[in-house]
Amino acid sequence: MIIKNSDKPWDAVWFNARLATMASGAQPYGLLENAAVGVRNGRIEWIGDTDQLPHAVLNNCPQQVDCKGLLVTPGLIDCHTHLVYGGNRTNEFEQRLNGVSYEQISRAGGGIAATVAATRAASAAELLEAARGRLEGLLAEGLTTVEIKSGYGLNLPDELKILRVARQLGEEYPLEVVTTFLGAHATPPEYQNREEDYIDLVCDQILPAVADENLADAVDAFCENIAFTPQQVSRVFDAAGYHKLPVKLHAEQLSDSKGAVLASSYGALSVDHLEYLTEQDVAKLAASNTVAVLLPGAFYFLSETKLPPVDALREHNVAIAIASDSNPGSSPVGSLLLMLNMACTLFKLTPEEALAGVTRNAARALGRGDRIGTLEVGKQADMVLWRISDPAELSYRIGGNPCNQVMYRGKPR
Ligand code: DI6
Ligand code: FE
C-alpha cells in the first residue's frame, strides 16, 4: 500500500481558531473564521475549516489545541533590536529631562560611547545574563524571531563578543535569532576624529573576522551627522557585498542624510527610523524591495516631533515594518505589543498595518519572507494563540499581555 505523504499523522493541530494569517489577500488580516492549522515537521501542512479537518491525520496527533474561537496570529518578529549591551543609561534620561539634548549628550562623550565603555567592561557571561532578562520579556509576548545587532563593542574582540552572545541566545531559547553586524554604529573614543581609519578597521579587520566565524546574517550602519557619512556607509556596504552579506541601514533618524536611497541602491533588506525621509525619496525607495522599518519607541523616548512620511510610504506601496529598537539610549523598550500601540497612536498606522509590521513585513525586513511572517501552507509553524478575538486589540491595549500559547517550529513553547 502506498502511504501518501498527506496521510501521515500531524505533530500538532490548532482548531476552532480565528486565524489572522496575515497573508496578503482580500480579507483584512487574512482572517479565516473557525479555522484549523495542521503542522508536521515544523511546517504548516494544512489550513482550512475546522469542520473539514481530515480525521485520518488526527489519529495519534499529540498536540491538539482547541482555540475556542480565540485569535491566532503568526509568531511576532522584532526585526530591529540592540539587545546585547552592558549597563544602562538611566542617568542620561535624567539629564535629558533636565534640558540636555540626545545630540548634546552624544557629542559630550555620553550616549552610545557610554554604553560602549560598559559593554567592553562586561564579560560575555554578564552580557548574556543581562540580555536574557530583556529577551524573556519579549518572548512572553509571543515573539518567535528577533534580530540582534552588535555595535556597542566597536573593536574586534568586543564586536565578536556581542555577536557570539547573540548567537548563544538563539541556541538557549526557543526562538530564531538573526544577527546583524553594526560595527559602523559610532566612532569609538580611540578613533576620535579618525573616522576613516575606523571604517578601515571595520571593513578590513572586524567584518572579515565576523564573516569568518559566521557571526552575522547582515551588516548595518548608522548614517547620520553624529555618526557616518553616506560615503563611509558605502565603504561598509561594499565590504559587506564582498562577504556576500545583505545590508540594512539606520537612516534619516535625526536629519535627512540621504541614507535610505543609498541603502536601497545596494538592495538593502531594510532602512530603519526614517523620520526625516522626504516624499521624493519615498518614491525612489519604492523602486526597490527595501522595507521601511519604523521605530516608534525611539521617536517617543526622544520626544521627537518629526513624523516619518507614512502616507507617502503607503501611497507608494513600500512595505512597512515596526520594531522595538530595544537599546539603552534611545529606546529602552521591552514590549513589542506596546510598539503596535505607538505605531498606531503616534504614526497613525492602522492596527492591521501595525500587525503586518511585526509579522509579514518584519519577516521581509530580515530576508525571511519566504519562510516566516504569515500562516500559509509550507511556512514554518510559528504561531501564537491570544486570549482575545479581535486582532485590532493587539494594538489597542497599552500594557497587559494577552499571549496564551506559543508554537515555535511546530513545538509548544
Ligand atoms: N540609532 C538609535 O536609535 C540607536 N542607535 C542608532 O543608531 C541609539 C543607540 C544608543 O543611543 O545607544
Ligand atoms: Fe537601532
Tab-separated table of C-alpha atoms and ligand atoms in Angstrom:
chain	number	residue	atom	x	y	z
A	1	MET	CA	0.000	0.000	0.000
A	2	ILE	CA	1.268	3.469	-0.833
A	3	ILE	CA	1.115	5.843	2.108
A	4	LYS	CA	0.602	9.315	0.780
A	5	ASN	CA	2.624	11.978	2.463
A	6	SER	CA	-0.572	13.838	3.266
A	7	ASP	CA	-1.934	10.860	5.247
A	8	LYS	CA	0.906	10.760	7.737
A	9	PRO	CA	-0.191	11.899	11.198
A	10	TRP	CA	0.349	15.501	12.117
A	11	ASP	CA	2.522	16.632	15.005
A	12	ALA	CA	0.052	19.302	16.025
A	13	VAL	CA	-3.306	20.752	15.185
A	14	TRP	CA	-4.826	24.001	16.445
A	15	PHE	CA	-8.548	24.234	15.682
A	16	ASN	CA	-11.601	26.476	16.283
A	17	ALA	CA	-9.339	29.471	15.710
A	18	ARG	CA	-9.934	32.982	14.418
A	19	LEU	CA	-6.891	32.822	12.231
A	20	ALA	CA	-5.208	36.092	11.267
A	21	THR	CA	-2.974	34.533	8.627
A	22	MET	CA	-1.545	37.958	7.661
A	23	ALA	CA	-1.213	36.611	4.129
A	24	SER	CA	-1.945	39.349	1.614
A	25	GLY	CA	-5.390	38.944	0.101
A	26	ALA	CA	-8.894	40.250	0.126
A	27	GLN	CA	-9.692	39.702	3.805
A	28	PRO	CA	-8.346	42.170	6.354
A	29	TYR	CA	-5.628	40.428	8.399
A	30	GLY	CA	-6.020	37.465	6.025
A	31	LEU	CA	-8.697	36.426	8.515
A	32	LEU	CA	-10.190	32.916	8.457
A	33	GLU	CA	-13.023	32.082	10.846
A	34	ASN	CA	-13.459	28.678	12.504
A	35	ALA	CA	-10.085	27.702	11.091
A	36	ALA	CA	-7.678	24.875	11.820
A	37	VAL	CA	-3.946	24.556	11.218
A	38	GLY	CA	-2.213	21.204	10.870
A	39	VAL	CA	1.504	21.014	11.470
A	40	ARG	CA	4.092	18.436	10.546
A	41	ASN	CA	7.882	18.511	10.785
A	42	GLY	CA	7.829	22.086	11.993
A	43	ARG	CA	5.883	23.342	8.992
A	44	ILE	CA	2.288	24.223	8.285
A	45	GLU	CA	0.866	21.276	6.375
A	46	TRP	CA	-2.791	22.223	6.169
A	47	ILE	CA	-5.040	25.237	6.748
A	48	GLY	CA	-8.788	25.031	6.412
A	49	ASP	CA	-12.163	24.982	8.064
A	50	THR	CA	-12.288	23.143	11.388
A	51	ASP	CA	-15.292	21.172	10.109
A	52	GLN	CA	-13.244	19.830	7.212
A	53	LEU	CA	-10.327	18.545	9.246
A	54	PRO	CA	-9.131	15.281	7.669
A	55	HIS	CA	-9.665	12.935	10.604
A	56	ALA	CA	-7.212	10.295	9.440
A	57	VAL	CA	-4.253	12.554	10.169
A	58	LEU	CA	-5.578	13.480	13.595
A	59	ASN	CA	-5.146	9.949	14.928
A	60	ASN	CA	-2.149	9.970	17.227
A	61	CYS	CA	-1.656	13.709	16.772
A	62	PRO	CA	-0.139	14.564	20.157
A	63	GLN	CA	-0.784	18.300	20.246
A	64	GLN	CA	-4.464	19.103	19.719
A	65	VAL	CA	-5.382	22.591	20.867
A	66	ASP	CA	-8.966	23.855	20.909
A	67	CYS	CA	-8.559	27.611	20.399
A	68	LYS	CA	-12.207	28.188	21.414
A	69	GLY	CA	-12.751	30.886	18.823
A	70	LEU	CA	-9.844	32.977	20.024
A	71	LEU	CA	-7.289	34.756	17.859
A	72	VAL	CA	-4.259	33.008	16.358
A	73	THR	CA	-1.552	35.007	14.578
A	74	PRO	CA	1.878	34.276	13.185
A	75	GLY	CA	4.650	34.420	15.806
A	76	LEU	CA	5.740	38.001	16.300
A	77	ILE	CA	9.014	39.214	14.809
A	78	ASP	CA	11.086	42.059	16.233
A	79	CYS	CA	13.304	42.939	13.264
A	80	HIS	CA	15.475	45.649	14.884
A	81	THR	CA	16.980	45.401	18.373
A	82	HIS	CA	20.237	46.095	20.147
A	83	LEU	CA	19.523	43.628	22.983
A	84	VAL	CA	23.115	42.817	23.929
A	85	TYR	CA	24.840	45.591	25.868
A	86	GLY	CA	26.304	46.428	29.272
A	87	GLY	CA	24.918	48.899	31.818
A	88	ASN	CA	22.040	51.248	31.134
A	89	ARG	CA	21.567	54.984	30.590
A	90	THR	CA	19.109	55.996	33.280
A	91	ASN	CA	21.401	58.925	34.114
A	92	GLU	CA	21.075	60.315	30.585
A	93	PHE	CA	17.310	60.007	30.780
A	94	GLU	CA	17.510	62.202	33.825
A	95	GLN	CA	19.866	64.674	32.070
A	96	ARG	CA	17.566	64.952	29.102
A	97	LEU	CA	14.675	65.764	31.388
A	98	ASN	CA	16.865	68.488	32.828
A	99	GLY	CA	17.184	70.048	29.397
A	100	VAL	CA	20.191	68.430	27.692
A	101	SER	CA	19.504	67.007	24.200
A	102	TYR	CA	20.355	63.494	22.960
A	103	GLU	CA	22.720	65.043	20.421
A	104	GLN	CA	24.488	67.165	23.069
A	105	ILE	CA	24.917	64.131	25.323
A	106	SER	CA	26.305	62.175	22.395
A	107	ARG	CA	28.761	64.922	21.425
A	108	ALA	CA	29.925	65.179	25.068
A	109	GLY	CA	31.054	61.553	25.069
A	110	GLY	CA	27.893	60.094	26.564
A	111	GLY	CA	25.302	58.339	24.523
A	112	ILE	CA	26.493	55.376	22.530
A	113	ALA	CA	30.069	55.844	23.858
A	114	ALA	CA	28.866	55.338	27.438
A	115	THR	CA	27.286	52.019	26.525
A	116	VAL	CA	30.415	51.053	24.576
A	117	ALA	CA	32.507	51.512	27.732
A	118	ALA	CA	30.092	49.447	29.833
A	119	THR	CA	29.852	46.749	27.164
A	120	ARG	CA	33.607	46.450	26.781
A	121	ALA	CA	33.927	46.147	30.567
A	122	ALA	CA	31.349	43.355	30.755
A	123	SER	CA	32.231	39.686	30.325
A	124	ALA	CA	30.370	37.571	27.795
A	125	ALA	CA	28.611	35.835	30.708
A	126	GLU	CA	27.466	39.170	32.119
A	127	LEU	CA	26.209	40.345	28.736
A	128	LEU	CA	24.390	37.072	28.273
A	129	GLU	CA	22.692	37.322	31.643
A	130	ALA	CA	21.572	40.914	31.044
A	131	ALA	CA	20.272	40.090	27.566
A	132	ARG	CA	18.381	37.029	28.845
A	133	GLY	CA	16.244	39.230	31.069
A	134	ARG	CA	15.392	41.535	28.190
A	135	LEU	CA	14.727	38.688	25.791
A	136	GLU	CA	12.438	36.853	28.192
A	137	GLY	CA	10.159	39.886	28.385
A	138	LEU	CA	9.816	39.855	24.596
A	139	LEU	CA	9.361	36.087	24.466
A	140	ALA	CA	6.417	36.261	26.849
A	141	GLU	CA	4.597	38.386	24.265
A	142	GLY	CA	4.736	35.743	21.568
A	143	LEU	CA	7.990	36.583	19.804
A	144	THR	CA	9.340	33.756	17.692
A	145	THR	CA	12.049	35.702	15.840
A	146	VAL	CA	14.299	38.522	16.988
A	147	GLU	CA	17.068	40.407	15.252
A	148	ILE	CA	20.015	41.440	17.437
A	149	LYS	CA	22.693	43.910	16.370
A	150	SER	CA	26.219	44.369	17.614
A	151	GLY	CA	27.543	47.915	17.710
A	152	TYR	CA	28.441	48.561	21.339
A	153	GLY	CA	31.870	46.929	21.112
A	154	LEU	CA	33.421	48.896	18.235
A	155	ASN	CA	36.632	46.888	18.253
A	156	LEU	CA	37.447	43.382	17.146
A	157	PRO	CA	37.191	41.432	20.422
A	158	ASP	CA	34.117	43.201	21.737
A	159	GLU	CA	32.114	43.109	18.498
A	160	LEU	CA	32.829	39.374	18.313
A	161	LYS	CA	31.861	39.003	21.971
A	162	ILE	CA	28.461	40.642	21.404
A	163	LEU	CA	27.677	38.601	18.298
A	164	ARG	CA	28.661	35.347	19.990
A	165	VAL	CA	26.344	36.195	22.885
A	166	ALA	CA	23.551	36.900	20.387
A	167	ARG	CA	24.142	33.554	18.656
A	168	GLN	CA	24.159	31.828	22.048
A	169	LEU	CA	20.768	33.337	22.905
A	170	GLY	CA	19.477	31.683	19.751
A	171	GLU	CA	20.764	28.345	20.987
A	172	GLU	CA	19.411	28.728	24.526
A	173	TYR	CA	15.920	29.917	23.720
A	174	PRO	CA	13.204	28.503	21.505
A	175	LEU	CA	13.215	31.363	19.030
A	176	GLU	CA	15.100	32.363	15.926
A	177	VAL	CA	17.853	34.913	16.496
A	178	VAL	CA	19.014	36.828	13.429
A	179	THR	CA	22.277	38.686	13.981
A	180	THR	CA	23.489	41.907	12.409
A	181	PHE	CA	26.989	43.366	12.479
A	182	LEU	CA	26.730	47.084	13.276
A	183	GLY	CA	30.414	47.972	13.535
A	184	ALA	CA	29.719	51.368	11.943
A	185	HIS	CA	27.413	52.451	14.752
A	186	ALA	CA	29.655	55.141	16.231
A	187	THR	CA	33.316	56.098	16.200
A	188	PRO	CA	34.953	54.651	19.324
A	189	PRO	CA	36.879	57.067	21.572
A	190	GLU	CA	40.299	55.757	20.477
A	191	TYR	CA	39.452	56.728	16.866
A	192	GLN	CA	38.021	60.172	17.607
A	193	ASN	CA	38.430	62.424	14.535
A	194	ARG	CA	39.845	59.469	12.630
A	195	GLU	CA	36.563	58.179	11.256
A	196	GLU	CA	38.120	56.951	8.009
A	197	ASP	CA	40.647	54.876	9.948
A	198	TYR	CA	37.843	53.369	11.973
A	199	ILE	CA	35.946	52.491	8.797
A	200	ASP	CA	39.175	50.817	7.598
A	201	LEU	CA	39.192	48.753	10.796
A	202	VAL	CA	35.540	47.807	10.324
A	203	CYS	CA	35.990	46.822	6.674
A	204	ASP	CA	39.440	45.268	6.750
A	205	GLN	CA	39.550	43.543	10.121
A	206	ILE	CA	36.345	43.292	12.106
A	207	LEU	CA	33.962	42.384	9.295
A	208	PRO	CA	36.236	39.693	7.818
A	209	ALA	CA	36.554	38.087	11.271
A	210	VAL	CA	32.793	38.295	11.806
A	211	ALA	CA	32.160	36.724	8.412
A	212	ASP	CA	34.795	34.074	9.014
A	213	GLU	CA	33.065	32.893	12.185
A	214	ASN	CA	29.647	33.208	10.510
A	215	LEU	CA	28.535	35.517	13.284
A	216	ALA	CA	26.355	37.871	11.247
A	217	ASP	CA	23.400	37.435	8.918
A	218	ALA	CA	23.541	41.049	7.732
A	219	VAL	CA	25.514	44.278	8.022
A	220	ASP	CA	24.086	47.563	9.300
A	221	ALA	CA	25.447	51.096	9.774
A	222	PHE	CA	24.311	54.386	11.281
A	223	CYS	CA	24.161	57.115	8.628
A	224	GLU	CA	23.782	60.419	10.456
A	225	ASN	CA	25.619	63.671	11.102
A	226	ILE	CA	26.564	62.352	14.571
A	227	ALA	CA	27.682	59.044	13.040
A	228	PHE	CA	28.811	58.166	9.476
A	229	THR	CA	28.523	59.846	6.081
A	230	PRO	CA	26.936	58.186	3.056
A	231	GLN	CA	30.450	57.758	1.588
A	232	GLN	CA	31.649	55.922	4.702
A	233	VAL	CA	28.489	53.821	4.728
A	234	SER	CA	29.154	52.914	1.073
A	235	ARG	CA	32.558	51.577	2.024
A	236	VAL	CA	30.991	49.365	4.684
A	237	PHE	CA	28.334	48.182	2.222
A	238	ASP	CA	30.966	47.372	-0.404
A	239	ALA	CA	32.803	45.279	2.182
A	240	ALA	CA	29.551	43.554	3.141
A	241	GLY	CA	28.977	42.741	-0.520
A	242	TYR	CA	32.447	41.245	-0.739
A	243	HIS	CA	31.491	38.897	2.109
A	244	LYS	CA	28.112	38.230	0.471
A	245	LEU	CA	26.185	39.682	3.388
A	246	PRO	CA	22.989	41.681	2.854
A	247	VAL	CA	22.837	45.218	4.214
A	248	LYS	CA	20.423	47.470	6.080
A	249	LEU	CA	20.748	50.995	7.435
A	250	HIS	CA	19.826	53.321	10.299
A	251	ALA	CA	18.765	56.205	8.088
A	252	GLU	CA	17.115	59.616	8.372
A	253	GLN	CA	16.577	59.341	12.127
A	254	LEU	CA	17.733	62.831	13.153
A	255	SER	CA	18.324	64.513	9.793
A	256	ASP	CA	17.982	63.926	6.051
A	257	SER	CA	21.352	62.355	5.219
A	258	LYS	CA	20.111	60.560	2.084
A	259	GLY	CA	20.915	57.211	3.641
A	260	ALA	CA	17.714	55.427	2.665
A	261	VAL	CA	18.166	55.969	-1.064
A	262	LEU	CA	21.810	54.944	-0.828
A	263	ALA	CA	20.911	51.752	1.023
A	264	SER	CA	18.143	50.847	-1.408
A	265	SER	CA	20.626	51.224	-4.272
A	266	TYR	CA	22.586	48.434	-2.537
A	267	GLY	CA	19.439	46.283	-2.411
A	268	ALA	CA	19.190	46.767	1.353
A	269	LEU	CA	16.794	44.498	3.232
A	270	SER	CA	15.554	47.471	5.205
A	271	VAL	CA	16.052	51.113	6.062
A	272	ASP	CA	15.171	51.936	9.627
A	273	HIS	CA	13.854	55.020	11.523
A	274	LEU	CA	13.090	57.339	8.515
A	275	GLU	CA	11.539	60.299	10.343
A	276	TYR	CA	13.424	62.686	8.016
A	277	LEU	CA	12.864	60.726	4.809
A	278	THR	CA	11.453	63.065	2.139
A	279	GLU	CA	8.483	62.198	-0.045
A	280	GLN	CA	10.642	62.337	-3.178
A	281	ASP	CA	12.949	59.757	-1.630
A	282	VAL	CA	9.998	57.531	-0.761
A	283	ALA	CA	9.334	57.312	-4.498
A	284	LYS	CA	12.930	56.171	-5.055
A	285	LEU	CA	12.668	53.664	-2.204
A	286	ALA	CA	9.528	52.261	-3.809
A	287	ALA	CA	11.545	51.149	-6.817
A	288	SER	CA	13.412	48.652	-4.606
A	289	ASN	CA	12.311	45.778	-2.373
A	290	THR	CA	13.699	47.528	0.681
A	291	VAL	CA	11.377	47.509	3.697
A	292	ALA	CA	10.765	50.689	5.694
A	293	VAL	CA	11.195	49.852	9.393
A	294	LEU	CA	9.559	52.367	11.721
A	295	LEU	CA	10.687	52.578	15.339
A	296	PRO	CA	8.039	54.372	17.383
A	297	GLY	CA	9.800	53.625	20.682
A	298	ALA	CA	12.798	55.795	19.758
A	299	PHE	CA	10.525	58.540	18.402
A	300	TYR	CA	8.584	58.502	21.640
A	301	PHE	CA	11.513	58.214	24.026
A	302	LEU	CA	13.468	61.040	22.360
A	303	SER	CA	10.305	63.199	22.274
A	304	GLU	CA	10.753	63.639	18.532
A	305	THR	CA	8.159	65.625	16.640
A	306	LYS	CA	9.123	64.968	13.005
A	307	LEU	CA	6.910	62.130	11.813
A	308	PRO	CA	8.016	59.566	9.233
A	309	PRO	CA	6.243	60.010	5.853
A	310	VAL	CA	3.688	57.262	6.454
A	311	ASP	CA	1.144	58.489	3.890
A	312	ALA	CA	3.783	58.572	1.173
A	313	LEU	CA	5.079	55.111	2.122
A	314	ARG	CA	1.527	53.836	1.879
A	315	GLU	CA	0.833	55.551	-1.453
A	316	HIS	CA	3.990	54.106	-2.945
A	317	ASN	CA	3.298	50.630	-1.559
A	318	VAL	CA	6.515	50.471	0.413
A	319	ALA	CA	6.287	47.600	2.918
A	320	ILE	CA	6.302	48.962	6.481
A	321	ALA	CA	7.656	47.013	9.454
A	322	ILE	CA	7.578	48.001	13.122
A	323	ALA	CA	10.276	47.141	15.642
A	324	SER	CA	11.282	47.910	19.213
A	325	ASP	CA	14.825	49.234	18.525
A	326	SER	CA	15.370	47.959	22.083
A	327	ASN	CA	18.543	49.740	23.214
A	328	PRO	CA	19.698	51.600	26.313
A	329	GLY	CA	19.918	55.084	24.818
A	330	SER	CA	17.020	55.896	22.568
A	331	SER	CA	14.511	53.101	23.077
A	332	PRO	CA	14.698	51.176	26.366
A	333	VAL	CA	11.713	49.160	25.276
A	334	GLY	CA	10.793	45.693	26.493
A	335	SER	CA	7.469	45.255	24.730
A	336	LEU	CA	6.741	44.778	21.053
A	337	LEU	CA	2.996	44.964	21.729
A	338	LEU	CA	3.492	48.463	23.080
A	339	MET	CA	5.159	49.325	19.755
A	340	LEU	CA	1.985	48.280	17.957
A	341	ASN	CA	0.027	50.753	20.016
A	342	MET	CA	2.590	53.511	19.425
A	343	ALA	CA	2.744	52.801	15.694
A	344	CYS	CA	-0.990	53.483	15.633
A	345	THR	CA	-1.226	56.375	18.070
A	346	LEU	CA	1.964	58.211	17.060
A	347	PHE	CA	2.450	57.253	13.395
A	348	LYS	CA	-1.230	56.688	12.525
A	349	LEU	CA	-0.764	53.214	11.163
A	350	THR	CA	-3.922	51.130	11.130
A	351	PRO	CA	-3.937	48.181	13.566
A	352	GLU	CA	-3.763	45.901	10.536
A	353	GLU	CA	-0.682	47.709	9.197
A	354	ALA	CA	0.891	47.568	12.654
A	355	LEU	CA	0.348	43.812	12.938
A	356	ALA	CA	1.688	43.273	9.414
A	357	GLY	CA	4.683	45.311	10.602
A	358	VAL	CA	5.625	42.716	13.214
A	359	THR	CA	4.763	39.683	11.084
A	360	ARG	CA	4.758	39.643	7.268
A	361	ASN	CA	6.807	42.785	6.686
A	362	ALA	CA	9.186	42.181	9.585
A	363	ALA	CA	9.976	38.793	8.026
A	364	ARG	CA	10.773	40.541	4.740
A	365	ALA	CA	12.984	43.045	6.556
A	366	LEU	CA	15.041	40.055	7.706
A	367	GLY	CA	15.131	38.453	4.251
A	368	ARG	CA	12.996	35.570	5.546
A	369	GLY	CA	9.657	36.428	3.985
A	370	ASP	CA	9.557	33.108	2.168
A	371	ARG	CA	9.714	31.126	5.418
A	372	ILE	CA	8.118	33.089	8.303
A	373	GLY	CA	5.771	36.006	8.952
A	374	THR	CA	2.459	34.597	7.679
A	375	LEU	CA	0.382	31.494	8.322
A	376	GLU	CA	0.374	29.680	4.978
A	377	VAL	CA	0.896	26.095	3.953
A	378	GLY	CA	4.616	25.378	3.682
A	379	LYS	CA	5.690	28.099	6.079
A	380	GLN	CA	7.403	27.493	9.399
A	381	ALA	CA	4.860	26.693	12.133
A	382	ASP	CA	5.448	29.716	14.371
A	383	MET	CA	2.164	30.885	15.839
A	384	VAL	CA	0.546	32.477	18.837
A	385	LEU	CA	-2.822	31.896	20.494
A	386	TRP	CA	-4.094	35.054	22.178
A	387	ARG	CA	-6.730	35.485	24.882
A	388	ILE	CA	-8.602	37.918	22.636
A	389	SER	CA	-10.601	37.550	19.452
A	390	ASP	CA	-10.172	40.875	17.635
A	391	PRO	CA	-6.734	41.356	16.030
A	392	ALA	CA	-7.011	45.139	16.475
A	393	GLU	CA	-6.957	44.561	20.227
A	394	LEU	CA	-3.247	43.755	19.981
A	395	SER	CA	-2.702	47.409	19.014
A	396	TYR	CA	-5.424	48.852	21.199
A	397	ARG	CA	-4.159	47.843	24.627
A	398	ILE	CA	-1.424	49.691	26.486
A	399	GLY	CA	0.206	47.220	28.849
A	400	GLY	CA	-1.139	43.808	29.655
A	401	ASN	CA	-0.189	40.703	27.756
A	402	PRO	CA	-2.906	38.548	26.187
A	403	CYS	CA	-0.460	35.888	24.953
A	404	ASN	CA	-1.810	32.440	25.835
A	405	GLN	CA	0.255	29.837	23.953
A	406	VAL	CA	3.118	29.875	21.519
A	407	MET	CA	4.149	27.296	18.961
A	408	TYR	CA	7.698	27.584	17.626
A	409	ARG	CA	8.701	25.432	14.659
A	410	GLY	CA	5.759	23.167	15.401
A	411	LYS	CA	6.609	22.645	19.073
A	412	PRO	CA	4.735	24.072	22.045
A	413	ARG	CA	6.803	26.551	23.984
B	1	DI6	N1	20.027	54.802	16.454
B	1	DI6	C1	19.418	54.581	17.604
B	1	DI6	O1	18.324	54.977	17.909
B	1	DI6	C2	20.268	53.769	18.428
B	1	DI6	N2	21.373	53.532	17.587
B	1	DI6	C3	21.189	54.154	16.473
B	1	DI6	O2	21.978	54.091	15.557
B	1	DI6	C4	20.673	54.524	19.644
B	1	DI6	C5	21.766	53.838	20.338
B	1	DI6	C6	22.113	54.458	21.650
B	1	DI6	O3	21.808	55.635	21.925
B	1	DI6	O4	22.728	53.731	22.445
B	2	FE	FE	18.693	50.963	16.218
